[in-house]
N, CA and C of each residue as an Amber inpcrd file, in Angstrom:
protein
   507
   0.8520000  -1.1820000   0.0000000   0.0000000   0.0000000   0.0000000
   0.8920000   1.2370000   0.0000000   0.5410000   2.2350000  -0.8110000
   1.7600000   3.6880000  -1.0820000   0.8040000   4.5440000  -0.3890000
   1.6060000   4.9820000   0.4440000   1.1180000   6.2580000   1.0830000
   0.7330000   7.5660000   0.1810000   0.2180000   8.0750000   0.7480000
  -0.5680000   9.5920000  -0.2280000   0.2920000  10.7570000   0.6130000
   0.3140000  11.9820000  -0.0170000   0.4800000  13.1690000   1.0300000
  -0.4830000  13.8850000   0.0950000  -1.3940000  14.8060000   1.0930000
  -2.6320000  15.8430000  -0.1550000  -2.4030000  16.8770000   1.1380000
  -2.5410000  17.8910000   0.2230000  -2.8080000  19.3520000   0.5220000
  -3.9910000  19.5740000   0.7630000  -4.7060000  19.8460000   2.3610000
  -6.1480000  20.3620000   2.2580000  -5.7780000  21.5020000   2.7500000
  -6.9070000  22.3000000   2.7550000  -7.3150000  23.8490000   3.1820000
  -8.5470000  23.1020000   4.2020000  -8.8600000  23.4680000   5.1250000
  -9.5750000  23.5250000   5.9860000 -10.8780000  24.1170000   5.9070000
 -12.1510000  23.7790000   6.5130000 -12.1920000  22.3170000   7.1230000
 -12.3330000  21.3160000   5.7080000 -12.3020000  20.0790000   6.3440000
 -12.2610000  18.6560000   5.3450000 -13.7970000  18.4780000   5.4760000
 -14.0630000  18.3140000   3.6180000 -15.2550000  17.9650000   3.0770000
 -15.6710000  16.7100000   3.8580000 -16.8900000  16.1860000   4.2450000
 -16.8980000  14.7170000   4.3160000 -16.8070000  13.6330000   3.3920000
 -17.1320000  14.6170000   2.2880000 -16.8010000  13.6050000   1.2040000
 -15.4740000  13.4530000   0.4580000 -14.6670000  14.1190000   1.2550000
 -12.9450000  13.6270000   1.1420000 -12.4660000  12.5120000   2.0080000
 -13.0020000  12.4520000   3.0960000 -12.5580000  11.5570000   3.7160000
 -12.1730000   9.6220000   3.7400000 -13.7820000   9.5730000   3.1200000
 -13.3190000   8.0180000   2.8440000 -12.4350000   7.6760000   1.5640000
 -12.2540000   9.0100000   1.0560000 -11.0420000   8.7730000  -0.2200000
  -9.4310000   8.5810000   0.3410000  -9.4340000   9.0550000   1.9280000
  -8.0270000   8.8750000   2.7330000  -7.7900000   7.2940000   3.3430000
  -6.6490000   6.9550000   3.7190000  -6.2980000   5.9460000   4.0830000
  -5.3320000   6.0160000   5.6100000  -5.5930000   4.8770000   6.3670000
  -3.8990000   4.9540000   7.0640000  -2.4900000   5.2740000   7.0090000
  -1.8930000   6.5700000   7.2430000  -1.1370000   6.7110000   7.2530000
  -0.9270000   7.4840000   6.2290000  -1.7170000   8.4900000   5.4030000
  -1.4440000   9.2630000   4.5830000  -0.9450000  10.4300000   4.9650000
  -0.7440000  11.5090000   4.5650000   0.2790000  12.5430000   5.2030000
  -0.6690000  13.4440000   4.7960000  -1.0440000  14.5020000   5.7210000
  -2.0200000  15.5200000   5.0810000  -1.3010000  17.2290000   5.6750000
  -1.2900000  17.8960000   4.5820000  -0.5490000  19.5210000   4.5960000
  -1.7370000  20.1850000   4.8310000  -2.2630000  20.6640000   6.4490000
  -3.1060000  21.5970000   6.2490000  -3.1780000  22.4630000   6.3740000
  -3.7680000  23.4950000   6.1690000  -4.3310000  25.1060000   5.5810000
  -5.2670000  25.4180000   6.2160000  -5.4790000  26.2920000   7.1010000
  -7.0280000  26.7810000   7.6160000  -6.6470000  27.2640000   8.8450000
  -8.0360000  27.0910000   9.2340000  -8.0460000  27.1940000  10.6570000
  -8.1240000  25.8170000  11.6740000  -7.5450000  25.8710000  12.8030000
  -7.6720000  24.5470000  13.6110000  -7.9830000  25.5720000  14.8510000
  -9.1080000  24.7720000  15.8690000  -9.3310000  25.5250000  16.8290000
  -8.7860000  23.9690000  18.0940000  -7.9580000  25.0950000  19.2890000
  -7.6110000  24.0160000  20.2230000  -8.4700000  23.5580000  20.9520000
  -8.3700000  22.6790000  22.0770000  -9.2970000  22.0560000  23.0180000
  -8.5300000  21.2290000  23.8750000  -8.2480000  21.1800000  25.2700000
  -7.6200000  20.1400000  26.0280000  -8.5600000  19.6780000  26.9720000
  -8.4890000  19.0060000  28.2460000  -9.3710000  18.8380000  29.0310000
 -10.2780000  19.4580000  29.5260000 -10.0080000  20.6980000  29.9170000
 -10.8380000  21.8070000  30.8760000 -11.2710000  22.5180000  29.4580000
 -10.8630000  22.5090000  28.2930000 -11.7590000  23.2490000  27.3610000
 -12.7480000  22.2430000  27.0180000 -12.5700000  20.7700000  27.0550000
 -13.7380000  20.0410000  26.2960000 -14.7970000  19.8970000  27.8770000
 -14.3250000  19.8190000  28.8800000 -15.5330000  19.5240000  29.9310000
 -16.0410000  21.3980000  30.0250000 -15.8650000  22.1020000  29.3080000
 -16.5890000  23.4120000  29.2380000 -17.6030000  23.2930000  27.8020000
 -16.7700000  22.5250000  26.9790000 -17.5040000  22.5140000  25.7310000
 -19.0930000  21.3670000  26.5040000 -18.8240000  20.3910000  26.5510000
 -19.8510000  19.4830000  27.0550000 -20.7870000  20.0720000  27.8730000
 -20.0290000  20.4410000  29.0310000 -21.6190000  21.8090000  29.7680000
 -21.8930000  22.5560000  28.9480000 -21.3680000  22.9390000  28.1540000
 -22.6090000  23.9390000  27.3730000 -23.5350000  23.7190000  26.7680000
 -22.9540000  22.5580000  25.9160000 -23.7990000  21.2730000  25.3280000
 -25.1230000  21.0190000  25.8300000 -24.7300000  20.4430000  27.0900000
 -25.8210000  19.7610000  28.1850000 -26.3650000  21.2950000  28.6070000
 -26.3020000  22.3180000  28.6950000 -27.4210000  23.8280000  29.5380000
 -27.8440000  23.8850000  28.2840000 -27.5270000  23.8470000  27.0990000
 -28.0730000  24.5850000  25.5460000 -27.5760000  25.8280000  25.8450000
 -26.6070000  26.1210000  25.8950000 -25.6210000  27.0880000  25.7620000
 -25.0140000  26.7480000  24.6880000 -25.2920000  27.9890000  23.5830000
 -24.7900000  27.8710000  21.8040000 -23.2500000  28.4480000  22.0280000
 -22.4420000  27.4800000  21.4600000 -21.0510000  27.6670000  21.1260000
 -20.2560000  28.8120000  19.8960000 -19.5200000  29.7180000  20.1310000
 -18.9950000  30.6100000  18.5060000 -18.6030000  29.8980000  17.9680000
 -18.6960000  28.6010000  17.5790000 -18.3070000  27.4080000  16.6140000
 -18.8390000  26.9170000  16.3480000 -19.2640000  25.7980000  15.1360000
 -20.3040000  24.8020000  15.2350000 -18.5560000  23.5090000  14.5380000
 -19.3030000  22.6380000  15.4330000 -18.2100000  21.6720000  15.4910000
 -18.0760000  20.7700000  13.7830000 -19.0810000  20.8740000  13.2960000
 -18.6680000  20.6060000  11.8910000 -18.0570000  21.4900000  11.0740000
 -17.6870000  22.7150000  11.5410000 -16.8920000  23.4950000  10.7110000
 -15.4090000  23.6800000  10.7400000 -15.2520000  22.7320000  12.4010000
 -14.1170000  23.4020000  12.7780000 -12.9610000  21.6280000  12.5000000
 -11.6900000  22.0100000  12.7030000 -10.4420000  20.6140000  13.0070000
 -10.5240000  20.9830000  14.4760000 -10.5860000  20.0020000  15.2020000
 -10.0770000  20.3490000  16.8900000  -8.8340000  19.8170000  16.8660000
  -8.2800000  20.2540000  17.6520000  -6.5490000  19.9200000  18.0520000
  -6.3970000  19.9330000  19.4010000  -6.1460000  18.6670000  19.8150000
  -5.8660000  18.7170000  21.3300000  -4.0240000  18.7970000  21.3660000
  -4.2450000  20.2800000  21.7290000  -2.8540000  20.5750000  21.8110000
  -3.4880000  22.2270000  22.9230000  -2.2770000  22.7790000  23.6120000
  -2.2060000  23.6380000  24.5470000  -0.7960000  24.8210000  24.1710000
  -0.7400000  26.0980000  23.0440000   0.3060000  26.6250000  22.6530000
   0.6570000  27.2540000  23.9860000   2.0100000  27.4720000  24.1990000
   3.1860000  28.0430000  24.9100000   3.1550000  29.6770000  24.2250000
   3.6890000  30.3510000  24.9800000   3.8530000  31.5260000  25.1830000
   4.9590000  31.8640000  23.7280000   4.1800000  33.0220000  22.8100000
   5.4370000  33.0380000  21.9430000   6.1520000  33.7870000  22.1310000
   7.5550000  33.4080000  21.5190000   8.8220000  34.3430000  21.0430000
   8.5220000  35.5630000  20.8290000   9.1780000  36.7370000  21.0970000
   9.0820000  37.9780000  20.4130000   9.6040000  37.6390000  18.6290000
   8.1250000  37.9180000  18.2050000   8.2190000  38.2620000  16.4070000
   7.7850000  36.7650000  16.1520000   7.5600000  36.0370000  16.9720000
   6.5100000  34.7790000  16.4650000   4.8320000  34.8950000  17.2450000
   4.0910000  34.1620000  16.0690000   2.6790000  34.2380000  16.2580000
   2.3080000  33.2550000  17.6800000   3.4380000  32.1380000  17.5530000
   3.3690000  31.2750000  18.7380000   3.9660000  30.9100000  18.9130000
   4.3110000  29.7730000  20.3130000   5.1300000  28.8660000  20.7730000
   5.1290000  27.4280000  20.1260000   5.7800000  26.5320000  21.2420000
   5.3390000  25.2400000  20.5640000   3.9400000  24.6920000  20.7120000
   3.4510000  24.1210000  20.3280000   2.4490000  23.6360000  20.0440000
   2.2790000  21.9110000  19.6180000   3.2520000  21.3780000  20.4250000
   3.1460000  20.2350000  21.0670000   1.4280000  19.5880000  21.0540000
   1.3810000  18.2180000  20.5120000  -0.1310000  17.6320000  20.5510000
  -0.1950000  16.8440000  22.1550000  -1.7250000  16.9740000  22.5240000
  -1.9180000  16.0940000  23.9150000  -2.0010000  14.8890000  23.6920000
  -2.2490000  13.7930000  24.4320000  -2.8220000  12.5580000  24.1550000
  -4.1530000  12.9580000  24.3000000  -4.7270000  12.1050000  22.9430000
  -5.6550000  12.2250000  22.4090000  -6.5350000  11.2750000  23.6220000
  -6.1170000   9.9230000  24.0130000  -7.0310000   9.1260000  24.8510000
  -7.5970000   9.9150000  26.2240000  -7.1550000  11.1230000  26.2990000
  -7.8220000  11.8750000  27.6810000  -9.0110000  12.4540000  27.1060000
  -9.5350000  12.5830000  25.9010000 -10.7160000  13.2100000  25.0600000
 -11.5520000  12.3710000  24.9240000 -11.4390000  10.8170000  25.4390000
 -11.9420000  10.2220000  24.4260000 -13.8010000  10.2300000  25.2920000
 -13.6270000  10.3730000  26.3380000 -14.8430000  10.0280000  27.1180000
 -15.6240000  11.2390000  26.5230000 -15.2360000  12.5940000  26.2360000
 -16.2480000  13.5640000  25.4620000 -16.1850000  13.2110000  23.9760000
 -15.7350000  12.5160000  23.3380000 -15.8290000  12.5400000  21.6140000
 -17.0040000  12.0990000  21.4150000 -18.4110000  11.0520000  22.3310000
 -19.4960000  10.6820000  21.7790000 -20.7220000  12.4260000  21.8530000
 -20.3020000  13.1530000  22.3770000 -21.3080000  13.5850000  22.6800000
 -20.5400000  15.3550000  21.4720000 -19.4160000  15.0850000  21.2540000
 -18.6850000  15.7970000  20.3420000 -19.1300000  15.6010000  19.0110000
 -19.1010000  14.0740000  18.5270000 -19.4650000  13.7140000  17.6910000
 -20.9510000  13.8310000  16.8100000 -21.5270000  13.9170000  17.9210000
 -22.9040000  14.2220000  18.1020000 -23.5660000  15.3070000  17.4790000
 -22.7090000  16.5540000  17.9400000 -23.0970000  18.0570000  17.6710000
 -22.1980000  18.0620000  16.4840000 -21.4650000  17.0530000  15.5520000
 -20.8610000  17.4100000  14.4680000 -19.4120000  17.1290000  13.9070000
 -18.9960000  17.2710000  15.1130000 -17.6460000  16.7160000  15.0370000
 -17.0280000  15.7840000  14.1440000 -16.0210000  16.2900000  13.2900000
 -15.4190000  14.9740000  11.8010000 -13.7820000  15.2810000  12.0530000
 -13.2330000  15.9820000  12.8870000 -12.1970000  16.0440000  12.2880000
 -11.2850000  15.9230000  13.9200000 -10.7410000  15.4230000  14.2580000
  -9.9570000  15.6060000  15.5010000  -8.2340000  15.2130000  15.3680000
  -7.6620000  16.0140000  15.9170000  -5.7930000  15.8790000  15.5010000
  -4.9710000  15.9210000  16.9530000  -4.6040000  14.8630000  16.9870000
  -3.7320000  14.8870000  18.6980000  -2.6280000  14.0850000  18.6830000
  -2.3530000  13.0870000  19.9270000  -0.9680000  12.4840000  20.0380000
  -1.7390000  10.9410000  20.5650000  -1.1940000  10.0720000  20.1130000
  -1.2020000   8.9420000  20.2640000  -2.9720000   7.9320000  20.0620000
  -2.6320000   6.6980000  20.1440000  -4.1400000   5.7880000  20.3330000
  -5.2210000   6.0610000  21.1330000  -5.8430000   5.7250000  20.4320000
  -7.7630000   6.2000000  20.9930000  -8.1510000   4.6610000  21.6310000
  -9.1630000   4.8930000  22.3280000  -9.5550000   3.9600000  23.2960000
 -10.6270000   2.9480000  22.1730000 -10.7550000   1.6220000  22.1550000
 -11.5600000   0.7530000  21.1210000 -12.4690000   1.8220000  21.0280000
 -13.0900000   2.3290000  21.9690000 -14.4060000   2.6020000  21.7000000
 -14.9400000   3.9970000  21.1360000 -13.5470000   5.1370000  20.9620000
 -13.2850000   6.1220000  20.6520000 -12.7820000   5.7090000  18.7530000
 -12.2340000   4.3410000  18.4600000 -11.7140000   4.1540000  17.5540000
 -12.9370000   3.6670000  16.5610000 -13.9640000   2.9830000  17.4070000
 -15.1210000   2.3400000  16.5810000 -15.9140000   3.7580000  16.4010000
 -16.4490000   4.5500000  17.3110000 -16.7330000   5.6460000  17.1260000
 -16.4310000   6.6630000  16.0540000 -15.0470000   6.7140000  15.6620000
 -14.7330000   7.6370000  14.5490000 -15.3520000   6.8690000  13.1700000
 -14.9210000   5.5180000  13.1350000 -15.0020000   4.7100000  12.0440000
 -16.7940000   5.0930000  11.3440000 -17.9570000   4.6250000  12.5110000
 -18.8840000   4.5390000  12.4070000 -19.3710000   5.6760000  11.8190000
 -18.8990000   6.7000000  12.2380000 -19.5620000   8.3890000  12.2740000
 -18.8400000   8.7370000  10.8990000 -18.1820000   8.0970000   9.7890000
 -17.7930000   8.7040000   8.9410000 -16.8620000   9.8040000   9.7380000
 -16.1980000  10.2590000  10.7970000 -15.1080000  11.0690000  11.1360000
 -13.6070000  10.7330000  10.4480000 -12.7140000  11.5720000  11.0960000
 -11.3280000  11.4070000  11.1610000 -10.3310000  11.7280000  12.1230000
  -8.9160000  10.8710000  12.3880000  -8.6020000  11.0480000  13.5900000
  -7.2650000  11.3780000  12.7530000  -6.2960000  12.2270000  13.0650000
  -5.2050000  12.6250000  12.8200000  -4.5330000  12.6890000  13.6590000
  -3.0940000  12.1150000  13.4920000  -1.9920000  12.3250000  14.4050000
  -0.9940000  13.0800000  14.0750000  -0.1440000  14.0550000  15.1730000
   0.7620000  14.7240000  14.5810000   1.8840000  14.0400000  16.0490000
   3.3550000  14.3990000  15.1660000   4.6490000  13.6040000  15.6620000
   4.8830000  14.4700000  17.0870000   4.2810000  13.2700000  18.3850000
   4.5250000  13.7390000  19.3870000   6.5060000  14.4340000  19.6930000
   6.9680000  15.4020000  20.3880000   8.0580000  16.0320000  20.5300000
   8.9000000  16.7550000  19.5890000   7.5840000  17.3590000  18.5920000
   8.2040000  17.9130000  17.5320000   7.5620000  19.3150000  17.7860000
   6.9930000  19.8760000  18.6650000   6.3690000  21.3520000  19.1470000
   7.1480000  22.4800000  18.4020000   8.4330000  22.5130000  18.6910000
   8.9570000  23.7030000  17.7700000   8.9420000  23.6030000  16.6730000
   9.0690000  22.3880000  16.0300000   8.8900000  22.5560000  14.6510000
   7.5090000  22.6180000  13.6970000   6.2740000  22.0290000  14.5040000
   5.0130000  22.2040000  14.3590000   4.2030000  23.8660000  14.1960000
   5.5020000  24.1380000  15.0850000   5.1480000  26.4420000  15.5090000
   5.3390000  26.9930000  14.3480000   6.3600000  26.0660000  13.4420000
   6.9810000  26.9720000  12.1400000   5.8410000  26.9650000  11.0640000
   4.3980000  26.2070000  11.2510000   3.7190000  25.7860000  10.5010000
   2.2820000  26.9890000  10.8030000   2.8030000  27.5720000  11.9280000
   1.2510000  28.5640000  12.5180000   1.5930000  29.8940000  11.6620000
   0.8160000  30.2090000  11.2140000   0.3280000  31.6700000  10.5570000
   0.2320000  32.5180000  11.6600000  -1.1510000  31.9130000  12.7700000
  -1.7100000  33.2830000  13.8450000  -2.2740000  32.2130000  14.7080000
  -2.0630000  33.0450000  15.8560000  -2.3660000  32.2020000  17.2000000
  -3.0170000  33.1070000  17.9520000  -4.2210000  33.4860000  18.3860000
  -5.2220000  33.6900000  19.2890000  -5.9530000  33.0740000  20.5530000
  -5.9970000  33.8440000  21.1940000  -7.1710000  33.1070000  22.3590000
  -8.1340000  33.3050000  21.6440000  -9.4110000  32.0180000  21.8830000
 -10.5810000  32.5890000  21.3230000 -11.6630000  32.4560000  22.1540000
 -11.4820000  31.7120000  23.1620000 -12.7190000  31.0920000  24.4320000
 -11.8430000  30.9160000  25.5860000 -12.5860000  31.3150000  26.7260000
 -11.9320000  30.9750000  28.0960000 -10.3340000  31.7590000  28.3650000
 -10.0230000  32.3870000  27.7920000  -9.0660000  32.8990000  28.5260000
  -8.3920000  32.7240000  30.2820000  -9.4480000  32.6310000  30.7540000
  -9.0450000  31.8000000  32.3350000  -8.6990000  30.8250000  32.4950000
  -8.8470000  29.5090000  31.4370000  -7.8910000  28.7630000  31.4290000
  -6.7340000  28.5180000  30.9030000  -5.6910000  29.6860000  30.6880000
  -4.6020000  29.7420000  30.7730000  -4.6320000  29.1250000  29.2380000
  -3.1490000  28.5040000  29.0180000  -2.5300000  27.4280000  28.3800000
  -3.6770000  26.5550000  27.7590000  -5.0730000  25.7420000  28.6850000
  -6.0920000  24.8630000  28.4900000  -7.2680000  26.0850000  27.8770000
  -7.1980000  27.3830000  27.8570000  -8.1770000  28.1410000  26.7360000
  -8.3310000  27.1330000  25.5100000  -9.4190000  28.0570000  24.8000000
  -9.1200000  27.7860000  23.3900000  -8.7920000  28.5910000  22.1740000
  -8.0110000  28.1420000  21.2260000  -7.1680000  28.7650000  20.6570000
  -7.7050000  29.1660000  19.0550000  -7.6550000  29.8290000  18.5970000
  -7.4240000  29.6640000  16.8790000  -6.2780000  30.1390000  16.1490000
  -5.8420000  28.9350000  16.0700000  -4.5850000  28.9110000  15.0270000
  -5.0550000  28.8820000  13.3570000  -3.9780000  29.8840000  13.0420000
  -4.2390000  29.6620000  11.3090000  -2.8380000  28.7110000  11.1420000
  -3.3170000  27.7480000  10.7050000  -1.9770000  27.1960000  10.0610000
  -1.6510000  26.6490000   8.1890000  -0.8350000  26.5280000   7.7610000
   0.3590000  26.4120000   6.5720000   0.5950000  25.2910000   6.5250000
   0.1120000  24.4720000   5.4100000   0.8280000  22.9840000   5.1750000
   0.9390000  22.3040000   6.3350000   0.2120000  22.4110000   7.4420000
   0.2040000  21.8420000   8.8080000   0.5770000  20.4210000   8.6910000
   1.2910000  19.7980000   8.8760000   1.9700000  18.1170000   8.7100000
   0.9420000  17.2350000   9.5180000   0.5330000  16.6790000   9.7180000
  -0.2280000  15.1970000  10.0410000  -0.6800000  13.7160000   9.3850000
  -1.0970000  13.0600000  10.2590000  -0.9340000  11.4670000   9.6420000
  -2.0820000  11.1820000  10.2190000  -3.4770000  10.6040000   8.6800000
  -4.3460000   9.7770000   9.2250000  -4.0980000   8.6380000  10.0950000
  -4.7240000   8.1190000  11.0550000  -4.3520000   7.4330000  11.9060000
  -5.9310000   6.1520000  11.4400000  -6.9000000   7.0370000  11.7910000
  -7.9490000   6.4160000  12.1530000  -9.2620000   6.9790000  11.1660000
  -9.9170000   6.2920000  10.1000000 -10.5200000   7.0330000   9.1790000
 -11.7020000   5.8600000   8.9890000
């Protein structure tokens, strides 16, 4: 089997997806909005009050990743991915409100993995301990939600040929 590398722009059609495979290499373009623990158990209460989100989750890539403080004359820091298996207990109810696209660090739990499969989603991995070199890929880095949680806010990054690897499709 030959691996692919494709250039998307953000967000991913659904009807690109089952054209991807394991382990293809994808350059993306767009916007990716972050999410770590304390941003997804904020996303889920809102969920559950009907409290409407400035996102709708089919529009957006989530990235469980947390950017670092940038350099003077950079948009950001590193931007290091989380493990993805600390998400996995909110992805049914993520999935739910829309969710197709999620990008983090390492294996999903069976039931997070049958979950993507079923839902027509996608799970992307990017090369855990490569943060500085992942930064060279951000355009613009913003807070965009929660500011009180520090580091665990949420973010919108524009990113450039952003490097990742289907994992789970």
């Amino acid at each position: 089997v030959t691996m692919q590398t494709y250039n998307f722009n953000l967000p991913i059609l659904p009807s690109v997806i089952p054209q991807l495979s394991v382990g293809d290499k994808l350059l993306l373009s767009g916007e990716l909005i972050t999410a770590r623990d304390a941003a997804h158990r904020r996303i889920v209460n809102a969920f559950c009050n009907g409290i409407r989100l400035p996102f709708k989750l089919r529009d957006i890539a989530l990235f469980y990743c947390g950017p670092s403080p940038a350099a003077p004359g950079k948009p950001c820091g590193a931007i290091g991915p989380t493990t993805s298996s600390r998400m996995d207990s909110y992805l049914p109810l993520l999935i739910e409100h829309g969710l197709r696209l999620s990008i983090g660090k390492g294996d999903r739990s069976p039931e997070a993995e049958k979950l993507i499969r079923e839902s027509g989603s996608l799970y992307l991995v990017c090369v855990g301990g490569a943060a500085a070199y992942l930064s060279q890929h951000i355009v613009s880095c913003e807070t965009f939600l929660w500011p009180d949680l520090g580091a665990e806010a949420v973010y919108r990054l524009v990113v450039k040929d952003f490097p990742a690897y289907v994992s789970i499709v």
